[in-house]
Amino acid sequence: MSAGDRPAIAGGTPQRSRPLAYARHQLDEADVTAVVESLRSGALTGGPDIARFERLLAGVCGAAHAVAVSSGTAALDLAVAALGVGPEDEVITSPLTFVATANAVVRSGGSPVFADIGPDRCLDPAAVAARVTPRTRAVIAVDYAGMPADVDAIRLALPRPLPVIADGAQSLGGRLGGRPVGSLADITTLSFHAVKPVTSGEGGACVTDDGALAESVRRGRNHGMTSTAEERSALNWRYDVTSLGSNHRMTSFQAALGAAQLSRLETGRERRRELADRYDRLLGKLPGITLPPRPPERESSWHLYAVEVSPEDFGCPRDKVIDALRAEGIQATLHYPAVHLLAMYRSRGGRPGMAPRAERLAERLVTLPLFAGMTDADQDDVVAALIRIQSWAASRPGWAVEHGEPPAHPGQPT
Ligand SMILES: Cc1ncc(COP(=O)(O)O)c(C=O)c1O
């Protein structure tokens, strides 16, 4: 093996001089124009930009109502509240998610109950059914990496009917049996965080066919008030407060950005799908790498591309792979540590063995860069770096150990 084959973490030259993010927003001139026009419209919050964004979103999701809010986290809080979850209630969800999903249940006063995942990396319907108790109030399915959870199968497996929230923070544009994300669950929550394929900087939405749920979310984002500031600017200045809410409103210029971005939802998804297919072709034969699942009848939004690393076959542990890729200038990362094993959830009773498939996967996943603005050359860098790390690790058994255990992963990406 030549010096050029030495990975950067072992003293070689990094694959990239400019770091490659794992995901990145894409802005074009139309986005900038839309925001500037919104700023000039006279409305900074509320107004026609919000209404337009909500109409477009409902259309894309094939749902009757979309309510724009300040973040995907706010959308989860409002969805959980709209279903009436409170103290004594249990909500079944996935441990393979961003912690915001479970936190929303805790904030409501209820208890998240973690069911294991299936081969699609989303909730396993049979595992969900096994966790239902008399206290179960709802299920929150999580569309991991953009793959829509099989909400139909979850409903069928349930021993009694329960409302299903889909955490679709990553899956806008995905499909199950031809039906779009947003039309599958009782209520779907979306995120427009900066790293998401459609962004408003920060932002989120609840999407539903149920008028009462939509109204609850609309009031909840506005302190539980019976009218908005716009409605009160005319003759009717009186209002009442019917439930506890907060300020979860999105600004008008964020909605204008979201609407402009939404017009490129399909072209962005198409490019990410193309890159995902290309990863599959280029990495399919690399020892110790399992490609992301592709269950039939489902189309991912391809927000993330996460491979599974077998330490034995690849030649070193997963954390070492992430460290080595980062040394190459490639911001590989982990989505996610199993939520029930995070310190706060351990203190609430989370234990190893509660969700063995999710726990095993959380020890082996590596998210590789994927975003619509990524070039084939960027992707070739990732593949070349991974091949180099693997052949180095495989030819030096014990190499990862000699270099010491990698540091705990700092911070958690969303
Ligand atoms: C699965 C999941 N749920 C919830 C959230 C929270 O969304 P936000 O960051 O917009 O609050 C995120 C995103 O970051 C996410 O990936």
Coordinates of C-alpha atoms and ligand atoms in Angstrom, one line a residue:
M1 CA 0.0 0.0 0.0
S2 CA 1.5 3.4 -1.0
A3 CA 1.7 6.5 1.2
G4 CA -1.2 8.0 -0.8
D5 CA -3.4 5.2 0.5
R6 CA -2.8 6.2 4.1
P7 CA -6.0 7.7 5.5
A8 CA -5.8 11.3 6.9
I9 CA -6.5 10.0 10.4
A10 CA -3.3 7.9 10.1
G11 CA -1.2 10.8 8.7
G12 CA -2.2 10.8 5.0
T13 CA -3.3 13.8 3.0
P14 CA -7.0 14.5 3.6
Q15 CA -9.3 13.7 0.6
R16 CA -10.8 17.2 0.7
S17 CA -9.3 20.6 1.4
R18 CA -12.9 22.1 1.8
P19 CA -15.1 20.2 4.3
L20 CA -18.2 18.5 2.8
A21 CA -21.3 18.8 5.0
Y22 CA -23.6 15.9 5.5
A23 CA -26.5 18.0 4.3
R24 CA -26.8 21.6 3.2
H25 CA -29.6 24.0 2.2
Q26 CA -29.8 25.3 -1.4
L27 CA -30.9 28.9 -2.0
D28 CA -31.4 30.4 -5.4
E29 CA -32.3 33.9 -6.7
A30 CA -36.0 33.1 -6.7
D31 CA -35.8 32.4 -2.9
V32 CA -34.0 35.7 -2.3
T33 CA -36.6 37.6 -4.4
A34 CA -39.5 35.9 -2.6
V35 CA -38.1 36.9 0.8
V36 CA -37.4 40.5 -0.3
E37 CA -40.9 40.8 -1.8
S38 CA -42.4 39.5 1.5
L39 CA -40.4 42.0 3.5
R40 CA -41.7 44.8 1.3
S41 CA -45.3 43.6 1.5
G42 CA -45.8 45.3 4.9
A43 CA -46.6 42.0 6.8
L44 CA -43.8 40.5 8.9
T45 CA -46.0 38.0 10.6
G46 CA -49.4 36.5 9.5
G47 CA -50.8 37.8 6.2
P48 CA -51.0 36.3 2.7
D49 CA -47.6 34.7 2.6
I50 CA -48.5 32.3 5.5
A51 CA -51.9 31.5 3.9
R52 CA -50.2 30.8 0.5
F53 CA -47.5 28.6 2.0
E54 CA -50.1 26.6 3.9
R55 CA -52.2 26.2 0.7
L56 CA -49.2 25.0 -1.3
L57 CA -48.1 22.6 1.5
A58 CA -51.6 21.1 1.8
G59 CA -51.6 20.5 -2.0
V60 CA -48.2 18.8 -2.0
C61 CA -49.3 16.6 1.0
G62 CA -52.7 15.8 -0.4
A63 CA -54.3 16.9 2.8
A64 CA -57.1 19.3 3.6
H65 CA -55.2 21.5 6.1
A66 CA -51.7 22.6 6.7
V67 CA -50.8 24.9 9.6
A68 CA -47.4 26.6 9.5
V69 CA -45.5 26.9 12.8
S70 CA -42.1 28.0 14.1
S71 CA -40.3 24.6 14.0
G72 CA -40.8 20.9 13.6
T73 CA -40.5 20.7 17.4
A74 CA -43.4 23.1 17.9
A75 CA -45.4 21.0 15.3
L76 CA -44.9 17.9 17.5
D77 CA -45.9 19.8 20.6
L78 CA -49.0 21.1 19.0
A79 CA -49.9 17.7 17.4
V80 CA -49.5 15.9 20.7
A81 CA -51.6 18.6 22.5
A82 CA -54.3 18.4 19.7
L83 CA -54.7 14.7 20.4
G84 CA -55.2 15.5 24.1
V85 CA -52.2 13.7 25.4
G86 CA -51.6 14.5 29.1
P87 CA -50.4 13.1 32.4
E88 CA -51.0 9.3 32.8
D89 CA -51.0 8.9 29.0
E90 CA -48.5 6.8 27.1
V91 CA -47.4 7.5 23.5
I92 CA -45.6 4.7 21.6
T93 CA -42.7 5.9 19.4
S94 CA -39.4 5.0 17.8
P95 CA -36.1 5.1 19.6
L96 CA -34.4 5.8 16.3
T97 CA -35.2 9.4 15.9
F98 CA -34.1 12.9 16.9
V99 CA -34.8 13.4 20.6
A100 CA -37.5 16.1 19.7
T101 CA -40.0 13.4 19.0
A102 CA -39.9 11.9 22.5
N103 CA -39.4 15.2 24.2
A104 CA -42.8 16.5 22.9
V105 CA -44.5 13.6 24.8
V106 CA -42.6 14.4 28.0
R107 CA -43.5 18.1 27.7
S108 CA -47.2 17.1 27.5
G109 CA -46.9 15.4 30.8
G110 CA -47.3 11.9 29.1
S111 CA -44.7 9.1 28.9
P112 CA -43.0 8.0 25.7
V113 CA -42.9 4.2 25.3
F114 CA -40.3 3.0 22.9
A115 CA -41.1 0.1 20.5
D116 CA -38.4 -1.5 18.4
I117 CA -37.9 -0.8 14.7
G118 CA -38.2 -3.1 11.7
P119 CA -35.9 -3.7 8.7
D120 CA -37.1 -0.4 7.2
R121 CA -35.6 1.4 10.3
C122 CA -39.1 2.7 11.1
L123 CA -41.4 1.4 13.9
D124 CA -42.1 -2.3 13.6
P125 CA -45.9 -2.7 13.6
A126 CA -45.8 -5.9 15.7
A127 CA -43.5 -4.3 18.3
V128 CA -45.9 -1.3 18.5
A129 CA -48.9 -3.6 19.0
A130 CA -47.0 -5.4 21.8
R131 CA -46.5 -2.1 23.7
V132 CA -50.2 -1.0 23.7
T133 CA -51.6 -0.8 27.2
P134 CA -54.9 0.7 28.6
R135 CA -52.9 3.9 29.0
T136 CA -51.8 4.2 25.4
R137 CA -53.2 7.4 23.9
A138 CA -51.4 7.6 20.5
V139 CA -48.5 6.4 18.3
I140 CA -45.9 8.7 16.8
A141 CA -44.3 6.9 13.8
V142 CA -41.0 8.4 12.6
D143 CA -40.1 8.5 8.9
Y144 CA -36.4 7.7 9.4
A145 CA -34.0 9.4 6.9
G146 CA -37.1 10.3 4.8
M147 CA -38.6 6.8 4.4
P148 CA -42.3 7.0 5.2
A149 CA -43.2 4.6 8.0
D150 CA -45.8 2.1 7.1
V151 CA -48.7 3.8 8.9
D152 CA -51.2 1.4 7.3
A153 CA -49.4 -1.7 8.7
I154 CA -49.1 0.0 12.1
R155 CA -52.9 0.7 12.2
L156 CA -53.7 -2.9 11.1
A157 CA -51.5 -4.3 13.8
L158 CA -53.0 -2.2 16.7
P159 CA -55.3 -4.2 19.0
R160 CA -57.6 -1.1 19.2
P161 CA -57.8 2.0 17.1
L162 CA -55.4 4.8 18.1
P163 CA -54.5 8.1 16.5
V164 CA -51.2 8.0 14.6
I165 CA -48.9 11.1 14.3
A166 CA -46.3 10.8 11.6
D167 CA -43.1 12.7 12.4
G168 CA -42.4 13.6 8.8
A169 CA -39.6 16.1 9.7
Q170 CA -37.4 14.3 7.2
S171 CA -39.9 12.9 4.7
L172 CA -41.7 15.7 2.8
G173 CA -42.0 14.4 -0.8
G174 CA -41.9 10.7 0.2
R175 CA -44.6 8.3 -0.7
L176 CA -46.3 5.1 0.6
G177 CA -48.1 3.1 -2.1
G178 CA -48.2 6.3 -4.3
R179 CA -49.8 8.4 -1.5
P180 CA -47.8 11.4 -0.3
V181 CA -46.4 12.0 3.2
G182 CA -48.9 14.2 4.9
S183 CA -51.9 12.1 3.8
L184 CA -51.0 8.9 5.6
A185 CA -51.4 9.6 9.4
D186 CA -54.1 11.4 11.4
I187 CA -51.7 14.3 11.6
T188 CA -48.2 14.7 10.1
T189 CA -45.5 17.0 11.5
L190 CA -42.9 18.6 9.2
S191 CA -39.7 20.5 9.7
F192 CA -38.2 23.3 7.6
H193 CA -35.0 23.5 9.6
A194 CA -32.0 24.8 7.7
V195 CA -30.6 21.4 6.9
K196 CA -33.9 20.0 5.6
P197 CA -34.5 19.7 1.8
V198 CA -37.2 22.4 2.0
T199 CA -36.2 25.1 4.4
S200 CA -37.5 28.3 5.9
G201 CA -34.5 28.7 8.1
E202 CA -36.4 27.5 11.1
G203 CA -40.0 26.3 10.7
G204 CA -42.5 23.5 10.7
A205 CA -46.1 22.6 10.0
C206 CA -48.9 20.2 11.0
V207 CA -50.8 18.7 8.1
T208 CA -54.1 16.9 8.5
D209 CA -57.4 16.1 7.0
D210 CA -59.2 16.6 10.3
G211 CA -60.6 20.1 10.6
A212 CA -60.8 19.9 14.4
L213 CA -57.2 18.9 14.8
A214 CA -56.1 21.7 12.4
E215 CA -58.2 24.2 14.4
S216 CA -56.6 23.0 17.7
V217 CA -53.1 23.5 16.1
R218 CA -54.1 26.9 14.8
R219 CA -55.2 28.1 18.2
G220 CA -52.3 26.4 20.0
R221 CA -49.7 28.3 17.9
N222 CA -51.4 31.5 19.0
H223 CA -51.8 31.2 22.8
G224 CA -55.1 29.4 22.5
M225 CA -56.8 32.7 21.4
T226 CA -60.1 32.6 19.4
S227 CA -58.9 35.1 16.9
T228 CA -55.6 36.2 15.3
A229 CA -54.2 39.7 15.4
E230 CA -55.2 40.1 11.7
E231 CA -58.8 39.2 12.4
R232 CA -58.8 41.7 15.3
S233 CA -57.5 44.5 13.1
A234 CA -61.0 44.9 11.7
L235 CA -64.1 45.6 13.7
N236 CA -64.0 42.7 16.0
W237 CA -61.3 43.4 18.5
R238 CA -62.5 41.1 21.3
Y239 CA -61.1 37.6 21.9
D240 CA -61.3 34.7 24.3
V241 CA -58.7 32.0 25.2
T242 CA -60.1 28.5 25.2
S243 CA -57.0 26.4 25.8
L244 CA -53.4 26.8 26.8
G245 CA -51.2 27.7 23.9
S246 CA -48.0 29.6 23.1
N247 CA -46.4 31.6 20.4
H248 CA -45.4 29.0 17.8
R249 CA -46.1 31.3 14.8
M250 CA -43.9 31.4 11.7
T251 CA -42.9 34.8 10.2
S252 CA -44.3 35.9 6.8
F253 CA -40.8 36.1 5.2
Q254 CA -40.1 32.5 6.4
A255 CA -43.3 31.4 4.7
A256 CA -42.3 33.2 1.5
L257 CA -39.0 31.3 1.5
G258 CA -40.7 28.0 2.3
A259 CA -43.1 28.5 -0.6
A260 CA -40.3 29.3 -3.0
Q261 CA -38.4 26.3 -1.9
L262 CA -41.5 24.1 -2.2
S263 CA -41.6 24.7 -5.9
R264 CA -38.3 22.8 -6.2
L265 CA -39.3 19.9 -3.9
E266 CA -39.5 17.4 -6.8
T267 CA -36.3 18.4 -8.6
G268 CA -34.4 18.3 -5.3
R269 CA -35.7 14.9 -4.4
E270 CA -34.9 13.6 -7.9
R271 CA -31.3 14.7 -7.5
R272 CA -30.9 13.2 -4.1
R273 CA -32.5 9.9 -5.4
E274 CA -30.0 9.9 -8.2
L275 CA -27.1 10.4 -5.7
A276 CA -28.5 7.7 -3.5
D277 CA -28.7 5.2 -6.4
R278 CA -25.1 6.2 -7.3
Y279 CA -24.0 5.6 -3.7
D280 CA -25.7 2.1 -3.8
R281 CA -23.7 1.3 -7.0
L282 CA -20.4 2.6 -5.7
L283 CA -20.6 1.2 -2.2
G284 CA -22.5 -2.0 -2.8
K285 CA -19.4 -4.2 -2.9
L286 CA -17.4 -2.5 -0.1
P287 CA -16.9 -5.1 2.7
G288 CA -18.8 -4.4 5.9
I289 CA -21.2 -1.9 4.4
T290 CA -25.0 -2.5 4.3
L291 CA -26.9 -0.1 2.1
P292 CA -30.1 1.7 3.2
P293 CA -33.2 -0.4 2.9
R294 CA -35.6 0.1 0.0
P295 CA -38.9 -1.5 1.0
P296 CA -41.4 -2.1 -1.9
E297 CA -44.2 0.4 -2.4
R298 CA -42.3 3.2 -0.6
E299 CA -40.4 6.2 -1.9
S300 CA -38.0 8.0 0.4
S301 CA -37.5 11.7 0.3
W302 CA -33.8 10.8 0.6
H303 CA -33.2 13.4 3.2
L304 CA -30.3 11.3 4.6
Y305 CA -28.2 8.4 3.3
A306 CA -27.2 6.2 6.2
V307 CA -25.2 3.0 5.8
E308 CA -24.7 0.3 8.4
V309 CA -21.1 -0.6 9.2
S310 CA -20.3 -4.1 10.4
P311 CA -17.1 -3.6 12.5
E312 CA -15.9 -7.2 11.9
D313 CA -16.2 -7.0 8.1
F314 CA -15.2 -3.4 7.6
G315 CA -12.2 -3.7 9.9
C316 CA -12.9 -1.1 12.6
P317 CA -15.7 0.1 14.8
R318 CA -18.3 2.6 13.5
D319 CA -17.1 5.5 15.6
K320 CA -13.7 5.1 14.1
V321 CA -15.2 5.3 10.6
I322 CA -16.9 8.6 11.5
D323 CA -13.7 10.0 13.0
A324 CA -11.6 8.9 10.0
L325 CA -14.1 10.4 7.5
R326 CA -14.1 13.7 9.4
A327 CA -10.3 13.7 9.3
E328 CA -10.7 13.4 5.5
G329 CA -12.9 16.6 5.5
I330 CA -16.1 14.7 5.2
Q331 CA -18.7 15.5 7.9
A332 CA -20.1 12.0 8.3
T333 CA -22.3 11.7 11.4
L334 CA -24.8 9.6 13.4
H335 CA -28.5 9.7 13.1
Y336 CA -29.2 8.7 15.9
P337 CA -28.1 7.3 19.3
A338 CA -31.0 5.3 20.6
V339 CA -33.2 7.8 22.4
H340 CA -34.1 5.5 25.4
L341 CA -30.4 5.2 26.2
L342 CA -29.7 9.0 26.3
A343 CA -29.1 10.1 29.9
M344 CA -32.4 11.8 30.4
Y345 CA -34.3 8.8 29.1
R346 CA -32.2 6.4 31.2
S347 CA -33.3 8.4 34.2
R348 CA -36.9 7.8 33.2
G349 CA -36.3 4.0 33.0
G350 CA -34.6 3.5 29.6
R351 CA -32.5 0.3 29.6
P352 CA -30.4 -1.6 27.0
G353 CA -32.4 -4.5 25.6
M354 CA -35.7 -2.6 25.4
A355 CA -35.3 -2.2 21.6
P356 CA -32.5 -4.5 20.5
R357 CA -32.7 -3.8 16.7
A358 CA -32.6 -0.1 17.2
E359 CA -29.8 -0.3 19.7
R360 CA -27.7 -2.5 17.4
L361 CA -28.3 -0.2 14.4
A362 CA -27.5 2.9 16.5
E363 CA -24.1 1.4 17.1
R364 CA -23.5 0.8 13.4
L365 CA -25.1 3.7 11.4
V366 CA -23.0 6.2 9.5
T367 CA -24.7 9.1 7.7
L368 CA -22.8 10.0 4.6
P369 CA -23.2 13.4 2.9
L370 CA -26.3 13.8 0.7
F371 CA -27.9 17.0 -0.6
A372 CA -29.2 18.3 -3.9
G373 CA -26.3 20.7 -4.4
M374 CA -23.7 17.9 -4.0
T375 CA -21.8 17.1 -7.2
D376 CA -20.8 13.7 -8.4
A377 CA -17.1 14.7 -7.7
D378 CA -18.1 15.4 -4.0
Q379 CA -19.6 12.0 -3.9
D380 CA -16.6 10.4 -5.4
D381 CA -14.5 12.0 -2.6
V382 CA -16.7 10.3 0.0
V383 CA -16.5 6.9 -1.7
A384 CA -12.7 7.2 -2.3
A385 CA -12.2 8.1 1.4
L386 CA -14.4 5.2 2.6
I387 CA -12.6 2.7 0.4
R388 CA -9.2 4.0 1.7
I389 CA -10.3 3.8 5.3
Q390 CA -11.7 0.3 4.9
S391 CA -8.6 -1.1 3.1
W392 CA -6.3 0.5 5.7
A393 CA -8.4 -0.8 8.6
A394 CA -8.8 -4.3 7.1
S395 CA -5.1 -4.7 6.6
R396 CA -4.2 -3.6 10.1
P397 CA -6.2 -5.6 12.6
G398 CA -6.2 -3.7 15.9
W399 CA -5.4 -0.4 14.3
A400 CA -8.5 1.3 15.7
V401 CA -7.6 0.1 19.2
E402 CA -3.9 1.3 18.8
H403 CA -5.2 4.8 18.1
G404 CA -7.3 4.7 21.3
E405 CA -11.1 4.7 21.5
P406 CA -12.6 7.7 19.7
P407 CA -14.1 10.5 21.8
A408 CA -17.8 10.4 22.5
H409 CA -19.7 12.0 19.6
P410 CA -20.0 15.7 20.3
G411 CA -23.5 17.3 20.0
Q412 CA -26.3 15.8 18.0
P413 CA -27.2 16.9 14.5
T414 CA -30.8 17.4 13.6
Ligands
LIG1 C1 -37.2 13.2 13.1 C2 -37.2 14.7 13.6 N1 -38.2 15.1 14.4 C3 -38.2 16.4 14.8 C4 -37.3 17.3 14.4 C5 -37.4 18.7 15.0 O1 -37.5 19.7 14.0 P1 -37.0 21.2 14.2 O2 -35.5 21.1 14.2 O3 -37.6 21.9 13.0 O4 -37.5 21.6 15.5 C6 -36.3 16.9 13.5 C7 -35.3 17.8 13.0 O5 -34.5 18.4 13.2 C8 -36.2 15.6 13.1 O6 -35.3 15.2 12.3

